Each structure stands twice: as structure tokens, then as C-alpha cells.
Coordinates of C-alpha atoms and ligand atoms in Angstrom, one line a residue:
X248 CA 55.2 -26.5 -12.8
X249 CA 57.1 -25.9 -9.9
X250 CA 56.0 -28.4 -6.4
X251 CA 54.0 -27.5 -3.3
X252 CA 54.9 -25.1 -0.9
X253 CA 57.9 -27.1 1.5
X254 CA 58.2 -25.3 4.0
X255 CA 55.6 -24.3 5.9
X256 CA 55.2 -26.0 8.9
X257 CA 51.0 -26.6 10.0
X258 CA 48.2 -29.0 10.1
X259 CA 46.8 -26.4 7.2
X260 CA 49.7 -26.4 5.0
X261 CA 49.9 -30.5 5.1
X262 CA 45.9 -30.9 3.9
X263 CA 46.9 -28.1 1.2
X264 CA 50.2 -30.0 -0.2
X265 CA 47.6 -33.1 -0.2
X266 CA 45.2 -31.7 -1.9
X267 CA 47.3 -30.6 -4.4
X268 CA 48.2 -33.5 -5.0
X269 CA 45.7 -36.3 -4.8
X270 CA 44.7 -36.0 -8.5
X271 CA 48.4 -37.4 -9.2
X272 CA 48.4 -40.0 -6.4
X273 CA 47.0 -43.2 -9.1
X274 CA 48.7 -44.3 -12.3
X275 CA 50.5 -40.8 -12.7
X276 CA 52.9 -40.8 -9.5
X277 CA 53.8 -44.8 -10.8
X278 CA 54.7 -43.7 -13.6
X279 CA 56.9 -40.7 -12.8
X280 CA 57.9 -40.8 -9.3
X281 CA 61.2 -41.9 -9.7
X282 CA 62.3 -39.0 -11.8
X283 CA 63.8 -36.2 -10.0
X284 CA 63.6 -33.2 -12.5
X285 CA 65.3 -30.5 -10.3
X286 CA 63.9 -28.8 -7.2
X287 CA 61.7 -26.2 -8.9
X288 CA 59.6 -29.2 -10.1
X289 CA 58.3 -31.8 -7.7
X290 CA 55.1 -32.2 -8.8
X291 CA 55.7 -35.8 -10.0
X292 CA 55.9 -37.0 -6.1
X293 CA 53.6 -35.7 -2.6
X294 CA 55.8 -33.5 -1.0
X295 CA 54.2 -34.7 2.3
X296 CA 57.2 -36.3 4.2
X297 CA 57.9 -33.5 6.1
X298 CA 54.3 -33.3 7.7
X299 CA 53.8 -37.1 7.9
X300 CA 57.0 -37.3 9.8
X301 CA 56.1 -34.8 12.5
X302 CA 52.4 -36.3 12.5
X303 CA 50.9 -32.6 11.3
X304 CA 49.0 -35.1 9.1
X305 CA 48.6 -38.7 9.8
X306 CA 49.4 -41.4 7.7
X307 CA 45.7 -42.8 8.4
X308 CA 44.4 -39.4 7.1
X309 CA 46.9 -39.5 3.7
X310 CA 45.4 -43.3 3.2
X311 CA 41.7 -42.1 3.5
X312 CA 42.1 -39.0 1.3
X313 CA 43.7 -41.3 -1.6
X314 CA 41.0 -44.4 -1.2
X315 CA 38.5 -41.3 -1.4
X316 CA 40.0 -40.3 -4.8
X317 CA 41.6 -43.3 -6.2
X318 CA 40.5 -47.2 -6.5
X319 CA 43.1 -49.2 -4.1
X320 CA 44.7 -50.9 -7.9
X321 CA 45.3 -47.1 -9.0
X322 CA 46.9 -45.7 -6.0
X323 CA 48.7 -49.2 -5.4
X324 CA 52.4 -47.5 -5.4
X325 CA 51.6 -44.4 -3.6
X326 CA 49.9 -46.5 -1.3
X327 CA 53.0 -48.7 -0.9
X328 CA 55.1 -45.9 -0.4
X329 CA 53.3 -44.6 2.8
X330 CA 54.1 -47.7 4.3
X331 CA 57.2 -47.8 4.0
X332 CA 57.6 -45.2 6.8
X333 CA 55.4 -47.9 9.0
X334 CA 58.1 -50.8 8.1
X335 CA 60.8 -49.0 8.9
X336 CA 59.9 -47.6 12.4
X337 CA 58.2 -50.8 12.9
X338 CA 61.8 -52.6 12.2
X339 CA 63.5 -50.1 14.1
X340 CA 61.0 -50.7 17.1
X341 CA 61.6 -54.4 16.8
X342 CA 66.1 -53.7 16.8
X343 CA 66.5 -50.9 18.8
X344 CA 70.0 -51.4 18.8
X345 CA 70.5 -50.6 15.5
X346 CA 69.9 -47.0 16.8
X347 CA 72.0 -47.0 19.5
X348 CA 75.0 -48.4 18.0
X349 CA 74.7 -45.6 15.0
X350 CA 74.6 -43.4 17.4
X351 CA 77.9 -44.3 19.3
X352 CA 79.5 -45.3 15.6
X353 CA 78.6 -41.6 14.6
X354 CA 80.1 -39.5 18.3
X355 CA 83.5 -41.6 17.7
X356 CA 83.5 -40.7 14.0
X357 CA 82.9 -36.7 14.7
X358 CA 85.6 -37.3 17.7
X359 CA 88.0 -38.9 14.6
X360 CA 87.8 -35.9 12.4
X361 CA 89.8 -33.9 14.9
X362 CA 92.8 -36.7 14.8
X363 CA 92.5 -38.4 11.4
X364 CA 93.3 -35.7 8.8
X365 CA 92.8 -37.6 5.7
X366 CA 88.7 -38.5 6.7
X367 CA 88.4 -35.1 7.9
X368 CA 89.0 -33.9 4.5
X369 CA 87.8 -36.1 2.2
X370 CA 84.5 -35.7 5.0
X371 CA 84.7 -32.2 4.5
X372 CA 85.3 -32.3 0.8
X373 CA 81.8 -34.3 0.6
X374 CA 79.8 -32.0 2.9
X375 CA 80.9 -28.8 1.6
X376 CA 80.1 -29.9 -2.3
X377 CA 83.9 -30.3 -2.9
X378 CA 84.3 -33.6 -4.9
X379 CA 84.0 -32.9 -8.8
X380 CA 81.4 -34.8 -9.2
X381 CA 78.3 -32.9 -10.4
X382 CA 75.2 -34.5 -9.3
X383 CA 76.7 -35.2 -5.9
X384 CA 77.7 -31.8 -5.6
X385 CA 74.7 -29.7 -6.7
X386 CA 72.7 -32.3 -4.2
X387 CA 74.3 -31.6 -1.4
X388 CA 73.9 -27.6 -1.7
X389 CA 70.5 -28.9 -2.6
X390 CA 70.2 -30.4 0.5
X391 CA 71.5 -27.8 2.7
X392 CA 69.9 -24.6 1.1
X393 CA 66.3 -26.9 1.1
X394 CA 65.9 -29.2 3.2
X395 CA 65.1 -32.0 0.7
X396 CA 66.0 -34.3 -1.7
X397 CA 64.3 -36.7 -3.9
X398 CA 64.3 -40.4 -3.2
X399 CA 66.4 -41.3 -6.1
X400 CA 68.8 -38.5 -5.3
X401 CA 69.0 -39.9 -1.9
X402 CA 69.7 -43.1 -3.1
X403 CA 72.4 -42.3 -5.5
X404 CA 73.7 -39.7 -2.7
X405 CA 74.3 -42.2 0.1
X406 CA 75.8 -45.2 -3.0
X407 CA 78.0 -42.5 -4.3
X408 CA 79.1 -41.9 -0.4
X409 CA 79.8 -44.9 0.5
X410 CA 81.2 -46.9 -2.8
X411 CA 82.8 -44.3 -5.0
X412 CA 83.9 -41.5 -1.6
X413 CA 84.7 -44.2 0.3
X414 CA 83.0 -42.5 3.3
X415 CA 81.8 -44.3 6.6
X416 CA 78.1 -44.2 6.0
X417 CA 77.2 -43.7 9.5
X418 CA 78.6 -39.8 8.6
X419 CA 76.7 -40.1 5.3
X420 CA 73.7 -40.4 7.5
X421 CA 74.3 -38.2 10.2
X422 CA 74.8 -35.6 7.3
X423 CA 71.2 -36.4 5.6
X424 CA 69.7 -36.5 9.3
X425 CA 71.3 -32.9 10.6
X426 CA 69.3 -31.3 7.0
X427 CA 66.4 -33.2 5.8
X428 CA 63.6 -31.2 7.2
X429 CA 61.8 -34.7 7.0
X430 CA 65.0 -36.6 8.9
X431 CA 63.8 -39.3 11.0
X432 CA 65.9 -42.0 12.6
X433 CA 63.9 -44.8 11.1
X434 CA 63.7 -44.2 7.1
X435 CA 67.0 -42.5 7.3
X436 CA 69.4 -45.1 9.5
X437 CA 67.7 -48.2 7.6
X438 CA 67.7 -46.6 4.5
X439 CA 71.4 -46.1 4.6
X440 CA 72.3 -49.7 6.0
X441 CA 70.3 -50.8 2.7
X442 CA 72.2 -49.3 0.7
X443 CA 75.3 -50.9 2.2
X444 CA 73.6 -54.2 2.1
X445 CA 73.3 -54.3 6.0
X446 CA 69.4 -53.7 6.3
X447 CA 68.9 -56.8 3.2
X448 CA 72.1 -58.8 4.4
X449 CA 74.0 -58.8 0.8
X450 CA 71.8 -56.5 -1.6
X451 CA 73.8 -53.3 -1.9
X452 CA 72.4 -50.4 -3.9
X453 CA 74.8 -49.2 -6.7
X454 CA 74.3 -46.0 -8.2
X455 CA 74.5 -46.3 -12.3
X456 CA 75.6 -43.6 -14.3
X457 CA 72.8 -44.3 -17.3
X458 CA 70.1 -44.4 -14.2
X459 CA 71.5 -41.0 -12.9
X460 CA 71.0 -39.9 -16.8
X461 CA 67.5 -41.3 -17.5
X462 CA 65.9 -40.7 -14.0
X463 CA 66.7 -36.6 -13.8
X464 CA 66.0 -36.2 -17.2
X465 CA 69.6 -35.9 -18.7
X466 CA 70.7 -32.6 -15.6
X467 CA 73.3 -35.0 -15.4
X468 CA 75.6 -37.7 -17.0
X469 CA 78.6 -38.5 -14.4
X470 CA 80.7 -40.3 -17.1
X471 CA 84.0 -42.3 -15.5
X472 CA 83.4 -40.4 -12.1
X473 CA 81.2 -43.6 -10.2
X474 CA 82.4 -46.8 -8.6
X475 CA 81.5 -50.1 -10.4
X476 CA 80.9 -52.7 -7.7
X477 CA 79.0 -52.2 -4.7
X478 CA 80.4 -54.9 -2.0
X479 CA 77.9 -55.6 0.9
X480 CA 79.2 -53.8 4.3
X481 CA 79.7 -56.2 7.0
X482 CA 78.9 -55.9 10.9
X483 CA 79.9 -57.8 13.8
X484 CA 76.9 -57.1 15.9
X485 CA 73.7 -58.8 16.2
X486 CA 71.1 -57.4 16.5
X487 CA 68.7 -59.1 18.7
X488 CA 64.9 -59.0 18.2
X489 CA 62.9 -57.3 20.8
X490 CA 59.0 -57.6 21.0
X491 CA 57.2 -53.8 20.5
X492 CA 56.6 -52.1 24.1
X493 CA 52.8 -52.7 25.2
X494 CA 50.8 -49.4 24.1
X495 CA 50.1 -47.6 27.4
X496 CA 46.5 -47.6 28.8
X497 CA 44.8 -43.8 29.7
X498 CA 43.4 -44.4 33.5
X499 CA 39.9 -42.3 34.1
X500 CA 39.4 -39.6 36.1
X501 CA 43.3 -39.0 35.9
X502 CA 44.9 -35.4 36.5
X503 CA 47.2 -35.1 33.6
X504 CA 49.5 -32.8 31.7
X505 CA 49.7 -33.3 27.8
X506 CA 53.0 -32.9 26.1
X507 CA 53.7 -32.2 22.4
X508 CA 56.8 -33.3 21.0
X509 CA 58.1 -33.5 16.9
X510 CA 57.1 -37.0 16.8
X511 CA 53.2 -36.4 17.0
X512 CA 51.7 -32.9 16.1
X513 CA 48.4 -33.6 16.3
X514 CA 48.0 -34.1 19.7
X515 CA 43.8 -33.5 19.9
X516 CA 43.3 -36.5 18.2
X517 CA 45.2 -38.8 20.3
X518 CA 42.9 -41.2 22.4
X519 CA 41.8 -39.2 25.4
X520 CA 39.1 -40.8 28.1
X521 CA 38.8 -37.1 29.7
X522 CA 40.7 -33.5 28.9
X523 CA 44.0 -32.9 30.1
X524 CA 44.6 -29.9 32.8
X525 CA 47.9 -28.6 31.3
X526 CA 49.6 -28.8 27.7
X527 CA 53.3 -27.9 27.1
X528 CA 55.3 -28.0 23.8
X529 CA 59.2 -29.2 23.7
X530 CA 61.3 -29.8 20.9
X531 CA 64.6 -31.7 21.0
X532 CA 65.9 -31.7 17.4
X533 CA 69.8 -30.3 18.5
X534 CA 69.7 -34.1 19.6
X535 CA 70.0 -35.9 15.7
X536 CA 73.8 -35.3 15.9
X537 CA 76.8 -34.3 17.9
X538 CA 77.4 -31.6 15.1
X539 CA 75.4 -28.4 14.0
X540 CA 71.7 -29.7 12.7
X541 CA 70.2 -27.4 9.7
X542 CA 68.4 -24.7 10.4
X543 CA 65.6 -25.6 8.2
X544 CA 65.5 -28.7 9.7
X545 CA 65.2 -27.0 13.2
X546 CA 62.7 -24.2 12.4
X547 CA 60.4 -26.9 10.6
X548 CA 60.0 -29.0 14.0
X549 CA 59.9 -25.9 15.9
X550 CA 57.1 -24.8 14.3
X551 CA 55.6 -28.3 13.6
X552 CA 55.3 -28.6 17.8
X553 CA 54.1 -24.8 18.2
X554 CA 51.2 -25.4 15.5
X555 CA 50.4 -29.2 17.6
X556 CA 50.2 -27.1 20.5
X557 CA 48.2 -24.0 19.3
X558 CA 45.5 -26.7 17.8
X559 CA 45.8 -28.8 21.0
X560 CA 45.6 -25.4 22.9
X561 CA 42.4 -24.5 21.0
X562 CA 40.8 -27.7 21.4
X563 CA 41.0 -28.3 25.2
X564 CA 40.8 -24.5 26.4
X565 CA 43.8 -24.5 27.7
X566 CA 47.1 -21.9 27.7
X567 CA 49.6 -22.8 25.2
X568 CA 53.2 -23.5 26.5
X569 CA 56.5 -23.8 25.2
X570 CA 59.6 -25.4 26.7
X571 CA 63.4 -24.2 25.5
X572 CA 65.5 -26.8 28.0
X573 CA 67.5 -29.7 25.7
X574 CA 67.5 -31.4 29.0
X575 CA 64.1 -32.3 30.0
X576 CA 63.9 -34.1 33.2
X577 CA 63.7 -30.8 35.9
X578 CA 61.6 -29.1 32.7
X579 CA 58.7 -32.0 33.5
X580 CA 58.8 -32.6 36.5
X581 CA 58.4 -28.4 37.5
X582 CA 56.0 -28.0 35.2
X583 CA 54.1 -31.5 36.1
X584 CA 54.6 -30.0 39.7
X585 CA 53.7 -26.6 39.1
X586 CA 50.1 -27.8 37.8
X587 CA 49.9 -30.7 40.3
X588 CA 49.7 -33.2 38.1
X589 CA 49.6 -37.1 38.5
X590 CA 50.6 -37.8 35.0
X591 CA 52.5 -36.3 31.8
X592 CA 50.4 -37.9 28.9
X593 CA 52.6 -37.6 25.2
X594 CA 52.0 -39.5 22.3
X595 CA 54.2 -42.6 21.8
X596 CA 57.8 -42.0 20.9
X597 CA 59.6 -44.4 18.8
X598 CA 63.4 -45.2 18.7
X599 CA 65.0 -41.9 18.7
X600 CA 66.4 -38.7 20.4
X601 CA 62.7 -37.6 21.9
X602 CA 62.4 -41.6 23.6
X603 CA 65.9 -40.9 24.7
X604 CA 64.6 -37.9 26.5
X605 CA 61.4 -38.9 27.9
X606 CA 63.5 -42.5 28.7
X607 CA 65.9 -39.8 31.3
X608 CA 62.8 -38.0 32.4
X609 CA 60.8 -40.9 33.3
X610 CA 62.9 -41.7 36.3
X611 CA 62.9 -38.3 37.7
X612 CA 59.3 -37.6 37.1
X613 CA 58.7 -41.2 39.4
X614 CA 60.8 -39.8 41.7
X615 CA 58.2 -37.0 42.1
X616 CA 55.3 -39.9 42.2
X617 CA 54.5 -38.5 38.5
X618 CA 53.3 -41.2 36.3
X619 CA 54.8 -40.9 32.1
X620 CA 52.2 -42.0 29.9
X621 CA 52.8 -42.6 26.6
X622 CA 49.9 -43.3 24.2
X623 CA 50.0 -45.5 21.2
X624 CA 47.8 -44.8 17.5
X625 CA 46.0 -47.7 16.4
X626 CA 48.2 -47.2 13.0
X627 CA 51.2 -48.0 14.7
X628 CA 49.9 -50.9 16.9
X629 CA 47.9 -52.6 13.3
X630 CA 51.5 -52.1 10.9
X631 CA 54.4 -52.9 13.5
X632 CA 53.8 -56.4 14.2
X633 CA 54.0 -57.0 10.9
X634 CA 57.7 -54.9 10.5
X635 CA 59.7 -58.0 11.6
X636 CA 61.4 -58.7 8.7
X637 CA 61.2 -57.6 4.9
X638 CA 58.8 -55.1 3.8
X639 CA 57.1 -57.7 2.4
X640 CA 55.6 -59.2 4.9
X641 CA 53.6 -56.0 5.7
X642 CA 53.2 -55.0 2.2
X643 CA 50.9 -58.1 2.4
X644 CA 49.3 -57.2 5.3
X645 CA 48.1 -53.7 3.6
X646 CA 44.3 -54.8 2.8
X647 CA 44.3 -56.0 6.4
X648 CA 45.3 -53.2 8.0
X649 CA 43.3 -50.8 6.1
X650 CA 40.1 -52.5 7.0
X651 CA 41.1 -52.7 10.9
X652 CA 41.4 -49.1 10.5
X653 CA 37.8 -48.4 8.7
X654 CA 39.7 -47.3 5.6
X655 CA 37.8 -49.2 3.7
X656 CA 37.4 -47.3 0.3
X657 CA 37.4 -49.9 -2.2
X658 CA 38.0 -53.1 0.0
X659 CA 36.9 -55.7 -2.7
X660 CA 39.5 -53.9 -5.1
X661 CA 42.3 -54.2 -2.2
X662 CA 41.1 -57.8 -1.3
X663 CA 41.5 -58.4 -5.5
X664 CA 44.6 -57.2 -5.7
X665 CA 46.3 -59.1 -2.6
X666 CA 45.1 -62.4 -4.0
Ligands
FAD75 C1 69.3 -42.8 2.0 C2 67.8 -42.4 2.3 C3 67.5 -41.6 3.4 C4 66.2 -41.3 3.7 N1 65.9 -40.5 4.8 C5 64.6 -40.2 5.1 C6 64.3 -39.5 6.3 O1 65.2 -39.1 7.1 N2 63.0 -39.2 6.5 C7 62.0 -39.6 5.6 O2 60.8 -39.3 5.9 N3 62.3 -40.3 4.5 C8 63.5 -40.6 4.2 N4 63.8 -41.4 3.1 C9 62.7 -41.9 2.3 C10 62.2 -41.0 1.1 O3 63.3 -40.6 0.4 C11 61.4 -39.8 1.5 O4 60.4 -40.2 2.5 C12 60.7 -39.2 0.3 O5 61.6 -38.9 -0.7 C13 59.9 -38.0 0.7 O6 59.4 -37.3 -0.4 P1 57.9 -37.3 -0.8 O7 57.1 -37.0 0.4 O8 57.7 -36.4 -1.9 O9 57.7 -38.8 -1.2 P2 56.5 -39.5 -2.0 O10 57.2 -40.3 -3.1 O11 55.4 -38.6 -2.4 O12 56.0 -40.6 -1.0 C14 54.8 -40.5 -0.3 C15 55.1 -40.7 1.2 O13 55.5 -42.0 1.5 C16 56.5 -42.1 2.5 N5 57.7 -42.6 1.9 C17 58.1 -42.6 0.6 N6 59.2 -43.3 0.4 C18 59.6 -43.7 1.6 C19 60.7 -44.4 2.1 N7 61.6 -44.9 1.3 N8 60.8 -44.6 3.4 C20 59.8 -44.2 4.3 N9 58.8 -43.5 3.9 C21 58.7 -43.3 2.6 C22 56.7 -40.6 2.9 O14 55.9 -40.4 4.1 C23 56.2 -39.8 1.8 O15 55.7 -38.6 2.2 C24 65.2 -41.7 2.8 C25 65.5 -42.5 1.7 C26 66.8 -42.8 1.4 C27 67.1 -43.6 0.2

């Protein structure tokens, strides 16, 4: 059966992938969600990333759907998996440095390739599906022509890049993050330093060539091709703790613009005390990398905003706008002037290019006596806390969290099955 529709990016097309899937969400995606049978069959996982990445459907909404359908024992590993996303930009919250030192490890890397001849073409031999090795091949024109890859695949893709290419896996990265349509700097960056052993200090990931065989079904068999060890990647940095910014408080009676960005497409049901007077819609995806980003990737989180805002527009009675600018400092602070506003309201922004921006533009818009607001969901401020150290710790914390959040579906089940 071949999976849900990808690509299409809307609130409506999220709730439809969902629904298509819920009936598989208990014992049925534990039992075959690791397999990756090829991209004309993906009905063994969601197919949701995409949309619970730009926020077109919320992980709060994704949670209640499957408690509606599913007892909290049946649904246990699907209901794992969603927060994982949680952990990770919780983590990343908490080691914000992380971020920024990928990013400067990745701008002197692309600046390398034009003096260091040998990475540039064992880079490009990787990235342009070059390296005689099958699976890695066929996933990387995978990736590019879709947009996608299964977690396995991506697994194997970024062990096979970094033990048996011998590739810096901050370009590994980069590559998955300029053409996942789902790329996010959280699950990708820490998902990359665990397989390097960086994210667990020590515990590498090692991609086996009887695991490649079982898990997509015999497609492939990569016989002598695959390293055999997996050393753990070392760093000299530390990366310090920080505590998670304070969630921002909405005054009353306030004169306020709202902004839409890729991080949070569902603006209308942000916390609000009264309507804003102005709503504008900006995208910043050129920013993942120094290099070209896909185009899938870009129309996705174009259209992800222009749906946020069409909704939002709908909602509050208010013209829909659009901005174009990568830089977005004078793009704010005109429009915040042009509709004499006292504040630009947007939904939180974790680590990444969009808090980069709205970090630059915060400045300017003071300059202009123009407040930047940025407003927190109460499923970020329950599960970050709790993202301090192993995914364990919040794992834990699930049956908590769920009830804080009055998803309460079967709560004696989840209270059973966290004892
Ligand atoms: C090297 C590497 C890079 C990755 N990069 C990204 C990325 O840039 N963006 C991204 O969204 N995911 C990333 N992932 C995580 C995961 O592969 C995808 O979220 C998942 O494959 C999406 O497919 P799905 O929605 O069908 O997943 P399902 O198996 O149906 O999972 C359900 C939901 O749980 C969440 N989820 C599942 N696994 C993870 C995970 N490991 N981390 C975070 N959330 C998860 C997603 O929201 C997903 O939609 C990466 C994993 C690896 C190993």
C-alpha cells in the first residue's frame, strides 16, 4: 500500500495523514516501524514529521487523537516516539551552543571544500550518490528527489557517513538539514552527534550489514562494503548548561502585530488575551546552511507559513501578508510601524535560524520602542524541564505531562505502566 500523501503542506493535509493512520498507531507501528520497505510503502510509520515540525498539527493534538483511539500500554512506542522531538529541542534549549558551534564547524567546512580537494570529492562523491555502495546511494537520491527518509535509513545514512566515508558529520548533517522537508536543528544536529557518540558520550551507532538486510526487507545486502568499529568522536568543547528562557507574558489591552514563522503554523491557537491588529507571514529556510537548501524542503515551509497565515487570517479578520526579506530586522520594524504597533507577538522560537533572526530584529524593533513577544505552548514549558539529560528522564515524566495537559485518555493505564 503505498504511504500518505507527503507533501502537501496544510493544517488539513496533517489531520488527513493522521487519520490515516491512527488505526496503526498501537501494537502494529511497534511491531513494524523500524522497517523501511522502500518509499512507495510507508504505511508501517505516521508520515507526520513534516507537519509536527512546522506546528501545522501540534504534538498535543497527535497525543489526544492516539489516547482517543488507543489505550496508553498499546500506543506506548508511538507515544514515545513523539517525544522524542520534545527531548531533543528541550536538550537543545538547555545547550544552545551545541548549535552555534555546528553552525561555525559547518561555514569553515563549506569554505574547505574550495582548498582541500580530496574532502571536496570524496564530499561530492557522497552527496551526488557516487560511492558504490547501494543503500547509501539509492538513499541519497531518495533524499533529494523526496524529501524524506526513514529513521532507520537515517540512521544507517549518517553511520555509514561518518565510519565507513570517513566524512565530517557536521556536512553529513548539513546535507540531511538542506533536504529533509521535516529538517529541524534539534532532531537532526543531536541525532547526528548520537550517532558519533557525542550526544551519549561513548555510544556510537554502527550500521550492520545483517540489520541493513533484515530491516528493509532484503532491498539490500551491502556485503564487505561497511566499516566494523564505530569509535566515539571526541570534542573539546563544553558545553555548558543554560536554564530554558522564561515563557513571555501577553500584556492586556496591548496593540500588537502577530507573526507567523516555520516554527509554529498554527498561530490562532496560540494563547491570546485579545485579537491582534495586523498578521504577517515570513519564512527564513535559505538560513539551514551556507549551501543551496532543497527545494522541497523550501516550498514545504513556504507553504506551511502561507496556510498558518491564511487560517490565522480567517480567524481574526484580518488581511493576510507575506514577507520575502531573508533579513528581517527593517522587514518588522516597517511593518510594526506601518500598523502602529506596540508589539510583534510570534510563537516561541527555539534554537535555530528563525531565533537567530528575531534575536537581530529584537534590537532594532527596541530601537523603534517596539516590544518582541514571543509566546510559549504549555507543551513545551510541561516536557523541557525534564530534557536535561537522557531521554529517559522525560520518557518518565510522560504520564505526568499528559495529565498537566488534560490528555488524560486512559490515565490509570499510563499511571500502570510508569510504575
Ligand atoms: C540522523 C538523523 C537525523 C534526523 N533528522 C530529523 C530532522 O531533521 N527532523 C525530524 O523531524 N526528525 C529527524 N530525525 C528523526 C526521525 O527520523 C524522523 O522524525 C522520523 O523518521 C519521521 O518519520 P515519521 O513521521 O513517519 O515518524 P514516526 O515513526 O511515525 O514517528 C512519529 C513522530 O514522532 C516524532 N519522532 C519520531 N522519531 C523521532 C526522533 N528520532 N526524533 C525526533 N522526533 C521523532 C516525529 O514527530 C514523528 O512524526 C532524524 C533521525 C536521525 C537518525
Amino acid at each position: 500500500m503505498p504511504g500518505p500523501p507527503w507533501k502537501e503542506a496544510s493544517r488539513g493535509a496533517a489531520f488527513g495523514t493522521l487519520q490515516q493512520f491512527l488505526p496503526r498507531a498501537g501494537s502494529e507501528y511497534a511491531a513494524q516501524r523500524n522497517f523501511d520497505y522502500g518509499p512507495a510503502m510507508r504505511s508501517n510509520v505516521s508520515g507526520l514529521s513534516e507537519y509536527v515540525r512546522h506546528r501545522l498539527i501540534l504534538e498535543s493534538e497527535v497525543l489526544e487523537a492516539t489516547l482517543q483511539r488507543h489505550s496508553f500500554v498499546a500506543a506506548s512506542k508511538f507515544i514515545d516516539e513523539v517525544f522524542w522531538r520534545a527531548y531533543f529541542k528541550g536538550w537543545l534549549e538547555h545547550h544552545p551552543t551545541v548549535w552555534t558551534d555546528y553552525r561555525s564547524v559547518v561555514q569553515s567546512l563549506v569554505d574547505s571544500l574550495e582548498t582541500n580537494s580530496d574532502l571536496k570529492a570524496r564530499y561530492e562523491r557522497a552527496i551526488h550518490a557516487g560511492t558504490g555502495i547501494d543503500c547509501f546511494d539509492a538513499w541519497v537520491n531518495e533524499l533529494i528527489s523526496t524529501g524524506y527518509l526513514h529513521n532507520h535509513a537515517r540512521m544507517w545514512f549518517a553511520s555509514i557517513w561518518v565510519y565507513t566515508l570517513q566524512l565530517p558529520w557536521q556536512l553529513g548533517a548539513d546535507f540531511f538539514y538542506r533536504h529533509l522537508v521535516d529538517g529541524d536543528p534539534a532532531s537532526n544536529t543531536l541525532s547526528w552527534r548520537w550517532v558519533c557518540g557525542l550526544h551519549t558520550k561513548g555510544k556510537t551507532y554502527l550500521a550492520r550489514i545483517s540489520n541493513i538486510a533484515s530491516y528493509t526487507a532484503g532491498r539490500f545486502n551491502p556485503q564487505g562494503l561497511l566499516a566494523h568499529d564505530a569509535k566515539p568522536l571526541n570534542e573539546s568543547q563544553i558545553h555548558a548548561a543554560r536554564p530554558i528562557p522564561q515563557a513571555h507574558a501577553l500584556p492586556a489591552a496591548l496593540r500588537f502585530g502577530l507573526l507567523v514563522t516555520e516554527e509554529d503554523c498554527t498561530p490562532e491557537s496560540l494563547p491570546f488575551r485579545n485579537p491582534p491588529s495586523a498578521l504577517l507571514g515570513a519564512v527564513t529556510t535559505n538560513a539551514r546552511s551556507p549551501l543551496p537548501v532543497g527545494l522541497l524542503a523550501r516550498q514545504f515551509a513556504i507553504g506551511a507559513v502561507a496556510d498558518g497565515v491564511e487560517r490565522a487570517a480567517l480567524h481574526f479578520g484580518l488581511p493576510a501578508q507575506g514577507a520575502q526579506s531573508d533579513s528581517w530586522d527593517d522587514v518588522l520594524v516597517a511593518w510594526a510601524r506601518s500598523n502602529d504597533l506596540d508589539a510583534v507577538v510570534t510563537a516561541y522560537a527555539p534554537v535555530g535560524p528563525v531565533a537567530e533572526r528575531l534575536a537581530s530584529a529584537r534590537q532594532s524593533l527596541a530601537n523603534n520602542r517596539i516590544e518582541l513577544i514571543q509566546l510559549m505552548r504549555a507543551y513545551d514549558t510541561c516536557t523541557w524541564p525534564h530534557a536535561t539529560k537522557g531521554y529517559f528522564k522525560l520518557k518518565s515524566m510522560i504520564p505526568d505531562v499528559l495529565e498537566r495537559l488534560g490528555i488524560t485518555g486512559e490515565t490509570q493505564d499510563a499511571q500502570r505502566a510508569s510504575n
